[in-house]
Amino acid sequence: MGQVVAPKSLRSVAAFDSMDERSWGGSGKTVSAVASLIAVASVSTGAQAQQSNLPPVTVDAPVERPRPAASKPTAEQVRARNALRRAAQRQQAAQAPIVNTNGPAADRNPYADPAAPYKVDHVQAGGKFPEKLVDTPKSITVLSKEVLEDKNATTLKQAILSTAGVTLGTGEGGNAFGDRFFIRGFDARNDIFIDGVRDSGVSVRENFFTEQVEILRGPGSTFSGRGIAGGAINIVTKQATTEKSFYNMDTTFGTDHAKRVTLDVNQVINPTLAVRAGGLFQDADVAGRSYVTDNRNGAFVATTWNPTDAIKVTGSYIHTELTGIPDFGVPYYRPSTSSTAGGPFPDFGVNRNNFYGFVNRDFFRTGQDIGTINAEIQITPDLMLSNKIRDSRSTQNYIGTLPEAPSLKNPLSASTLSANPQSRYQVTDVFANQTEATYKFNDDAGFKHTLLGGVEYDRERSSIDRYTGLSSEQATGTPFSGSGSKSDVSVFYPQYTNLPFPIPGGLTGLPTKIAIDTVSGYVMDSANYRDLVILNGGFRYDDYSIKTSGYAASGAFGQQSAEFLIPNFNLGLTLKPLPNGSVYVAYATSANPVGAEFDGTSTAYGGLNPTLAGGNTQIFGPEKNKAIEVGTKWELFDRHLLLTAALFQTEKENARESQNVGNAVAAAALGCSYPAGTTGNISCITAGASYRIRGIDLGVGGKITDKWSVFGGLVLMESEVTKSLAPSANKTLYPTNVGLPLANIAHQSFSLLSKYQLSDTWELGGQAVYRSKIYGGTLLAANQGTSIPSYWRFDVFAEAKIDKNWQVKLFVNNIFDKRYYDALYQSAAPFVLEAPGRAAYLVLSARY
């Protein structure tokens, strides 16, 4: 007799049947039975299909045994069958060639759905968030590599500002330049991470080395440490892959003299070693803003080494440098301090292109150097150890001019303002080490656990200095010997832009120094019961120590220190009524100790004042946050589209706020904090305020059809100050802060990115972004009577695939040339950051 060979489908099922039963949570026998039934059905079907094509053959067949009557499969059998089908689909997807619109050899995002790149299935921190996003009890918005490309977002700021629920703030405490974001209404300027390690100090971050951007909404101190009241941002960097070699280049030409080139090369050295390298060059102006420039260069290199199946070592180094002339915006028109009328001056006839700085003096140079080594060892199939080491240096170096305190004249066109010089030279060094162990096991109750424990050490050091000799000059060239500001600059026709300033006198040599040491321990567990119920929880303990030192105007030296032991925890429950959906409830806490923002040089801006003669420094306890979230997530359209919806509420207690107390005697009576050398009307910092933010968060990402992709969200919030120890900053308008909304946030925001594949060659897409009105105020409440208006902005793009290796893409941003504003400073006469005007970019891409 000839050898009987099982059909391929039967062999595949048999392969699945041989899987380790532990991987199915103890249900191996059920899976095996189901696999056998599927195999028999495959053979039977194949035999019937061949009967009509072959001549009849007489054989001595064995007598068929009686079969039991058919019965309805149990719930466990149905779930096992579905698990088998999903495993088969995953294997088929893994074996199939990568489908990518960027060409056959383009790099692949390992976290995204291969068939729907707008939909990301996993975040980078797999041990902390082991389940797919659809089963994770937390609102997480992930901007994949494809989303970043279609948004034409070359910086983190551009990516964030086109995402619902996130608002831009102006830098505070003299750091008026850098990324400062509000997530769900809470300041997150020092809650930005790169590959899971905090990126301390406010910087400006490029995207040329970015794989995806993860916005984790809601408190997250258990996952990430201090802060994280409204959420955190994690930048996932590009890693070398042994999957294949590729060579990518993008060249951009745009209006406003924009030129940009990026390179991204991955080279497989051998099956165990790969190296990836990239570079950046950009030379550009800013649309709609005279004299402002935005030049960039950078490089990165990453390696992956897998000497054995159980060991993986990765390393990376990133260097970026951004230079140019900074833009600190436009002045704000306000008829009187008792009026809520007014707005940015360009809305009252001023040329939107007006620049109020000094092109021969102002500059910025911000850079980062980040080195990381990560090692993972699979001790057993269920236990993995990892250790990540990070050493980084960030620099902020700038001189800029703030257009402040307009003096209104009649006619309005004769109004003048004060050109206030600001400068900073800040160097921030960070060393971090994270050691984690992840253990997977099944308990007797049928739960599959992913247990993670970790220890982290962070050493953060910053030195903050400023430039001398920045007194603005008169038109004749004579230095202005006043407060350092030039007070007669025309609002409508700034006349001193091109003054021949001398080289600045150098740094003061009297820096403020900040040192933070944190030792943390954390444990978290995710327990999955047969994909029906998922429980998770965690606890973290941070030993946080801060020390600061500085100098008074007289040169007197002082210092201050504080130490806190900060516990936080989180709990979550997820129910899965169907395999493609979940319903969850989650609770979490977080804490903001003094100085956690790291860039502030005084308590008024989130720092810690040094103890100096003539001042009073009160060490406040941490601000404490607690939040609850109820939500649901569903995968639709063959599970290529993820829909999310959540209701949330976050409350902050012991919040710090500012008030004017008149003199040192009154300040001492309140026991509040104020800087050394303060005379006259003292701005005093107190703690003990409370506020609340609640809202709804909707999101969508993925494919509706094979040709139509969407990504976006809608966030609606309301905020309220529930307790305040300080009077309102403007008593004429608001007798008290209690009941007022919070400042510096957009309570309603919307964004939607959509593209459609017209043919194998052409794709068309666009983006709509909405932000509601943003109110101004001091630190806490919207109590100044100032605001910037709401806006809609629209972008479009078209993409043409020339062949399998080349494509061209045309972007038009802000197609209606909408005049709108990103943020306003926290004062009664703020400066306002104006957004770019209409701009067009042509991107030529090569993929080999």
PDB file of C-alpha atoms in Angstrom, residues 480-648:
ATOM      1  CA  PHE A 480      19.089 100.976  27.493  1.00  0.00           C
ATOM      2  CA  SER A 481      19.921 101.204  31.184  1.00  0.00           C
ATOM      3  CA  GLY A 482      16.595 100.276  32.714  1.00  0.00           C
ATOM      4  CA  SER A 483      15.004  97.020  33.776  1.00  0.00           C
ATOM      5  CA  GLY A 484      16.503  95.267  30.811  1.00  0.00           C
ATOM      6  CA  SER A 485      13.356  95.704  28.690  1.00  0.00           C
ATOM      7  CA  LYS A 486      12.885  98.157  25.870  1.00  0.00           C
ATOM      8  CA  SER A 487       9.552  99.833  26.486  1.00  0.00           C
ATOM      9  CA  ASP A 488       8.949 101.876  23.321  1.00  0.00           C
ATOM     10  CA  VAL A 489       8.660  99.097  20.737  1.00  0.00           C
ATOM     11  CA  SER A 490       5.762  99.717  18.362  1.00  0.00           C
ATOM     12  CA  VAL A 491       3.079  97.041  18.511  1.00  0.00           C
ATOM     13  CA  PHE A 492       2.009  97.575  14.886  1.00  0.00           C
ATOM     14  CA  TYR A 493       5.413  98.392  13.370  1.00  0.00           C
ATOM     15  CA  PRO A 494       8.284  96.983  15.512  1.00  0.00           C
ATOM     16  CA  GLN A 495      11.192  99.210  14.594  1.00  0.00           C
ATOM     17  CA  TYR A 496      14.186  97.661  16.362  1.00  0.00           C
ATOM     18  CA  THR A 497      14.260  94.187  14.794  1.00  0.00           C
ATOM     19  CA  ASN A 498      17.637  94.580  13.059  1.00  0.00           C
ATOM     20  CA  LEU A 499      19.607  96.468  15.711  1.00  0.00           C
ATOM     21  CA  PRO A 500      23.343  95.586  15.602  1.00  0.00           C
ATOM     22  CA  PHE A 501      23.607  94.024  19.062  1.00  0.00           C
ATOM     23  CA  PRO A 502      27.051  93.183  20.406  1.00  0.00           C
ATOM     24  CA  ILE A 503      27.916  89.685  21.530  1.00  0.00           C
ATOM     25  CA  PRO A 504      26.243  88.977  24.907  1.00  0.00           C
ATOM     26  CA  GLY A 505      28.416  89.451  27.948  1.00  0.00           C
ATOM     27  CA  GLY A 506      28.441  85.748  28.833  1.00  0.00           C
ATOM     28  CA  LEU A 507      26.851  83.783  31.632  1.00  0.00           C
ATOM     29  CA  THR A 508      26.445  85.089  35.163  1.00  0.00           C
ATOM     30  CA  GLY A 509      28.440  82.239  36.654  1.00  0.00           C
ATOM     31  CA  LEU A 510      25.847  82.011  39.444  1.00  0.00           C
ATOM     32  CA  PRO A 511      23.741  79.028  38.405  1.00  0.00           C
ATOM     33  CA  THR A 512      20.829  77.428  40.140  1.00  0.00           C
ATOM     34  CA  LYS A 513      21.544  73.727  40.582  1.00  0.00           C
ATOM     35  CA  ILE A 514      18.972  70.985  41.037  1.00  0.00           C
ATOM     36  CA  ALA A 515      19.719  67.400  42.044  1.00  0.00           C
ATOM     37  CA  ILE A 516      17.086  64.675  42.277  1.00  0.00           C
ATOM     38  CA  ASP A 517      17.787  61.093  43.336  1.00  0.00           C
ATOM     39  CA  THR A 518      14.984  58.539  43.224  1.00  0.00           C
ATOM     40  CA  VAL A 519      15.008  54.878  44.223  1.00  0.00           C
ATOM     41  CA  SER A 520      11.834  53.019  43.318  1.00  0.00           C
ATOM     42  CA  GLY A 521      10.401  49.567  43.775  1.00  0.00           C
ATOM     43  CA  TYR A 522       7.256  48.331  42.090  1.00  0.00           C
ATOM     44  CA  VAL A 523       5.146  45.234  41.585  1.00  0.00           C
ATOM     45  CA  MET A 524       2.228  44.795  39.192  1.00  0.00           C
ATOM     46  CA  ASP A 525       0.176  41.841  38.063  1.00  0.00           C
ATOM     47  CA  SER A 526      -2.245  41.142  35.221  1.00  0.00           C
ATOM     48  CA  ALA A 527      -4.433  38.049  35.712  1.00  0.00           C
ATOM     49  CA  ASN A 528      -6.453  36.753  32.748  1.00  0.00           C
ATOM     50  CA  TYR A 529      -9.234  34.229  33.315  1.00  0.00           C
ATOM     51  CA  ARG A 530      -9.890  32.478  29.973  1.00  0.00           C
ATOM     52  CA  ASP A 531     -10.224  35.807  28.112  1.00  0.00           C
ATOM     53  CA  LEU A 532     -13.399  36.479  30.095  1.00  0.00           C
ATOM     54  CA  VAL A 533     -12.170  38.448  33.098  1.00  0.00           C
ATOM     55  CA  ILE A 534      -8.883  40.339  33.413  1.00  0.00           C
ATOM     56  CA  LEU A 535      -7.721  41.756  36.751  1.00  0.00           C
ATOM     57  CA  ASN A 536      -4.735  43.996  37.153  1.00  0.00           C
ATOM     58  CA  GLY A 537      -3.167  46.018  39.903  1.00  0.00           C
ATOM     59  CA  GLY A 538       0.110  47.442  41.030  1.00  0.00           C
ATOM     60  CA  PHE A 539       1.960  49.205  43.799  1.00  0.00           C
ATOM     61  CA  ARG A 540       4.990  51.485  43.647  1.00  0.00           C
ATOM     62  CA  TYR A 541       7.140  53.097  46.310  1.00  0.00           C
ATOM     63  CA  ASP A 542       9.375  56.053  45.381  1.00  0.00           C
ATOM     64  CA  ASP A 543      12.100  57.324  47.699  1.00  0.00           C
ATOM     65  CA  TYR A 544      12.365  60.842  46.262  1.00  0.00           C
ATOM     66  CA  SER A 545      15.121  63.249  47.323  1.00  0.00           C
ATOM     67  CA  ILE A 546      15.696  66.763  45.951  1.00  0.00           C
ATOM     68  CA  LYS A 547      18.374  69.332  46.690  1.00  0.00           C
ATOM     69  CA  THR A 548      18.646  72.783  45.163  1.00  0.00           C
ATOM     70  CA  SER A 549      21.102  75.628  45.509  1.00  0.00           C
ATOM     71  CA  GLY A 550      21.297  79.144  44.111  1.00  0.00           C
ATOM     72  CA  TYR A 551      22.364  82.737  44.500  1.00  0.00           C
ATOM     73  CA  ALA A 552      20.575  85.938  45.418  1.00  0.00           C
ATOM     74  CA  ALA A 553      21.025  89.119  43.393  1.00  0.00           C
ATOM     75  CA  SER A 554      23.651  90.156  45.951  1.00  0.00           C
ATOM     76  CA  GLY A 555      25.595  86.964  45.300  1.00  0.00           C
ATOM     77  CA  ALA A 556      24.603  85.321  48.581  1.00  0.00           C
ATOM     78  CA  PHE A 557      24.470  81.519  48.369  1.00  0.00           C
ATOM     79  CA  GLY A 558      21.713  79.311  49.736  1.00  0.00           C
ATOM     80  CA  GLN A 559      20.398  75.803  49.445  1.00  0.00           C
ATOM     81  CA  GLN A 560      17.395  73.673  50.337  1.00  0.00           C
ATOM     82  CA  SER A 561      16.531  69.994  50.323  1.00  0.00           C
ATOM     83  CA  ALA A 562      13.566  67.718  50.844  1.00  0.00           C
ATOM     84  CA  GLU A 563      12.881  63.988  50.868  1.00  0.00           C
ATOM     85  CA  PHE A 564       9.625  62.097  50.513  1.00  0.00           C
ATOM     86  CA  LEU A 565       8.561  58.459  50.577  1.00  0.00           C
ATOM     87  CA  ILE A 566       5.716  58.309  48.061  1.00  0.00           C
ATOM     88  CA  PRO A 567       3.410  55.284  47.713  1.00  0.00           C
ATOM     89  CA  ASN A 568       0.942  54.877  44.827  1.00  0.00           C
ATOM     90  CA  PHE A 569      -1.233  52.098  43.480  1.00  0.00           C
ATOM     91  CA  ASN A 570      -3.652  51.203  40.678  1.00  0.00           C
ATOM     92  CA  LEU A 571      -6.476  48.671  40.222  1.00  0.00           C
ATOM     93  CA  GLY A 572      -8.354  47.565  37.105  1.00  0.00           C
ATOM     94  CA  LEU A 573     -11.111  45.150  36.146  1.00  0.00           C
ATOM     95  CA  THR A 574     -11.846  44.196  32.527  1.00  0.00           C
ATOM     96  CA  LEU A 575     -14.786  42.089  31.368  1.00  0.00           C
ATOM     97  CA  LYS A 576     -14.914  40.624  27.853  1.00  0.00           C
ATOM     98  CA  PRO A 577     -18.490  39.984  26.724  1.00  0.00           C
ATOM     99  CA  LEU A 578     -17.124  39.048  23.275  1.00  0.00           C
ATOM    100  CA  PRO A 579     -13.609  38.201  22.045  1.00  0.00           C
ATOM    101  CA  ASN A 580     -13.375  41.499  20.152  1.00  0.00           C
ATOM    102  CA  GLY A 581     -14.531  43.822  22.936  1.00  0.00           C
ATOM    103  CA  SER A 582     -14.077  44.788  26.572  1.00  0.00           C
ATOM    104  CA  VAL A 583     -15.681  46.840  29.322  1.00  0.00           C
ATOM    105  CA  TYR A 584     -13.501  48.064  32.173  1.00  0.00           C
ATOM    106  CA  VAL A 585     -13.244  50.135  35.325  1.00  0.00           C
ATOM    107  CA  ALA A 586      -9.939  51.424  36.716  1.00  0.00           C
ATOM    108  CA  TYR A 587      -8.706  53.430  39.692  1.00  0.00           C
ATOM    109  CA  ALA A 588      -5.250  54.965  40.113  1.00  0.00           C
ATOM    110  CA  THR A 589      -3.296  57.442  42.216  1.00  0.00           C
ATOM    111  CA  SER A 590      -0.256  59.622  41.639  1.00  0.00           C
ATOM    112  CA  ALA A 591       1.742  62.336  43.403  1.00  0.00           C
ATOM    113  CA  ASN A 592       3.653  65.482  42.437  1.00  0.00           C
ATOM    114  CA  PRO A 593       6.433  66.302  44.934  1.00  0.00           C
ATOM    115  CA  VAL A 594       8.051  69.739  44.936  1.00  0.00           C
ATOM    116  CA  GLY A 595      10.598  70.190  42.173  1.00  0.00           C
ATOM    117  CA  ALA A 596       9.272  67.280  40.130  1.00  0.00           C
ATOM    118  CA  GLU A 597       8.960  69.472  37.019  1.00  0.00           C
ATOM    119  CA  PHE A 598      12.748  69.872  37.232  1.00  0.00           C
ATOM    120  CA  ASP A 599      13.047  73.011  35.106  1.00  0.00           C
ATOM    121  CA  GLY A 600      11.583  75.454  37.674  1.00  0.00           C
ATOM    122  CA  THR A 601      13.895  77.625  39.728  1.00  0.00           C
ATOM    123  CA  SER A 602      11.276  78.687  42.292  1.00  0.00           C
ATOM    124  CA  THR A 603       8.212  77.310  44.040  1.00  0.00           C
ATOM    125  CA  ALA A 604       6.009  79.492  41.842  1.00  0.00           C
ATOM    126  CA  TYR A 605       6.989  77.394  38.850  1.00  0.00           C
ATOM    127  CA  GLY A 606       7.036  73.961  40.409  1.00  0.00           C
ATOM    128  CA  GLY A 607      10.571  74.155  41.790  1.00  0.00           C
ATOM    129  CA  LEU A 608      12.067  74.488  45.249  1.00  0.00           C
ATOM    130  CA  ASN A 609      13.444  77.859  46.392  1.00  0.00           C
ATOM    131  CA  PRO A 610      16.938  77.846  47.885  1.00  0.00           C
ATOM    132  CA  THR A 611      17.018  79.216  51.446  1.00  0.00           C
ATOM    133  CA  LEU A 612      18.450  82.709  51.078  1.00  0.00           C
ATOM    134  CA  ALA A 613      18.484  85.803  53.233  1.00  0.00           C
ATOM    135  CA  GLY A 614      15.457  87.924  52.492  1.00  0.00           C
ATOM    136  CA  GLY A 615      13.284  85.010  51.457  1.00  0.00           C
ATOM    137  CA  ASN A 616      11.095  82.345  52.990  1.00  0.00           C
ATOM    138  CA  THR A 617      10.966  78.801  51.696  1.00  0.00           C
ATOM    139  CA  GLN A 618       8.164  76.506  52.760  1.00  0.00           C
ATOM    140  CA  ILE A 619       8.600  72.844  51.826  1.00  0.00           C
ATOM    141  CA  PHE A 620       5.161  71.646  50.796  1.00  0.00           C
ATOM    142  CA  GLY A 621       4.023  68.061  50.811  1.00  0.00           C
ATOM    143  CA  PRO A 622       3.338  66.341  47.487  1.00  0.00           C
ATOM    144  CA  GLU A 623       0.245  67.180  45.495  1.00  0.00           C
ATOM    145  CA  LYS A 624      -1.927  64.046  45.474  1.00  0.00           C
ATOM    146  CA  ASN A 625      -4.087  62.870  42.585  1.00  0.00           C
ATOM    147  CA  LYS A 626      -6.707  60.170  42.321  1.00  0.00           C
ATOM    148  CA  ALA A 627      -8.777  59.152  39.326  1.00  0.00           C
ATOM    149  CA  ILE A 628     -11.442  56.711  38.256  1.00  0.00           C
ATOM    150  CA  GLU A 629     -12.174  55.693  34.680  1.00  0.00           C
ATOM    151  CA  VAL A 630     -14.954  53.596  33.182  1.00  0.00           C
ATOM    152  CA  GLY A 631     -14.666  52.622  29.536  1.00  0.00           C
ATOM    153  CA  THR A 632     -15.176  50.188  26.701  1.00  0.00           C
ATOM    154  CA  LYS A 633     -13.093  49.162  23.677  1.00  0.00           C
ATOM    155  CA  TRP A 634     -14.101  47.256  20.545  1.00  0.00           C
ATOM    156  CA  GLU A 635     -12.306  45.877  17.508  1.00  0.00           C
ATOM    157  CA  LEU A 636     -14.551  46.028  14.435  1.00  0.00           C
ATOM    158  CA  PHE A 637     -14.297  45.389  10.675  1.00  0.00           C
ATOM    159  CA  ASP A 638     -12.369  42.115  10.888  1.00  0.00           C
ATOM    160  CA  ARG A 639     -10.696  43.534  14.014  1.00  0.00           C
ATOM    161  CA  HIS A 640      -8.788  46.122  11.968  1.00  0.00           C
ATOM    162  CA  LEU A 641     -10.521  49.130  13.589  1.00  0.00           C
ATOM    163  CA  LEU A 642     -10.279  49.968  17.307  1.00  0.00           C
ATOM    164  CA  LEU A 643     -13.021  52.094  18.887  1.00  0.00           C
ATOM    165  CA  THR A 644     -12.615  53.361  22.467  1.00  0.00           C
ATOM    166  CA  ALA A 645     -14.823  55.335  24.853  1.00  0.00           C
ATOM    167  CA  ALA A 646     -14.171  56.333  28.460  1.00  0.00           C
ATOM    168  CA  LEU A 647     -15.651  58.463  31.221  1.00  0.00           C
ATOM    169  CA  PHE A 648     -13.045  59.804  33.623  1.00  0.00           C
TER     170      PHE A 648
END
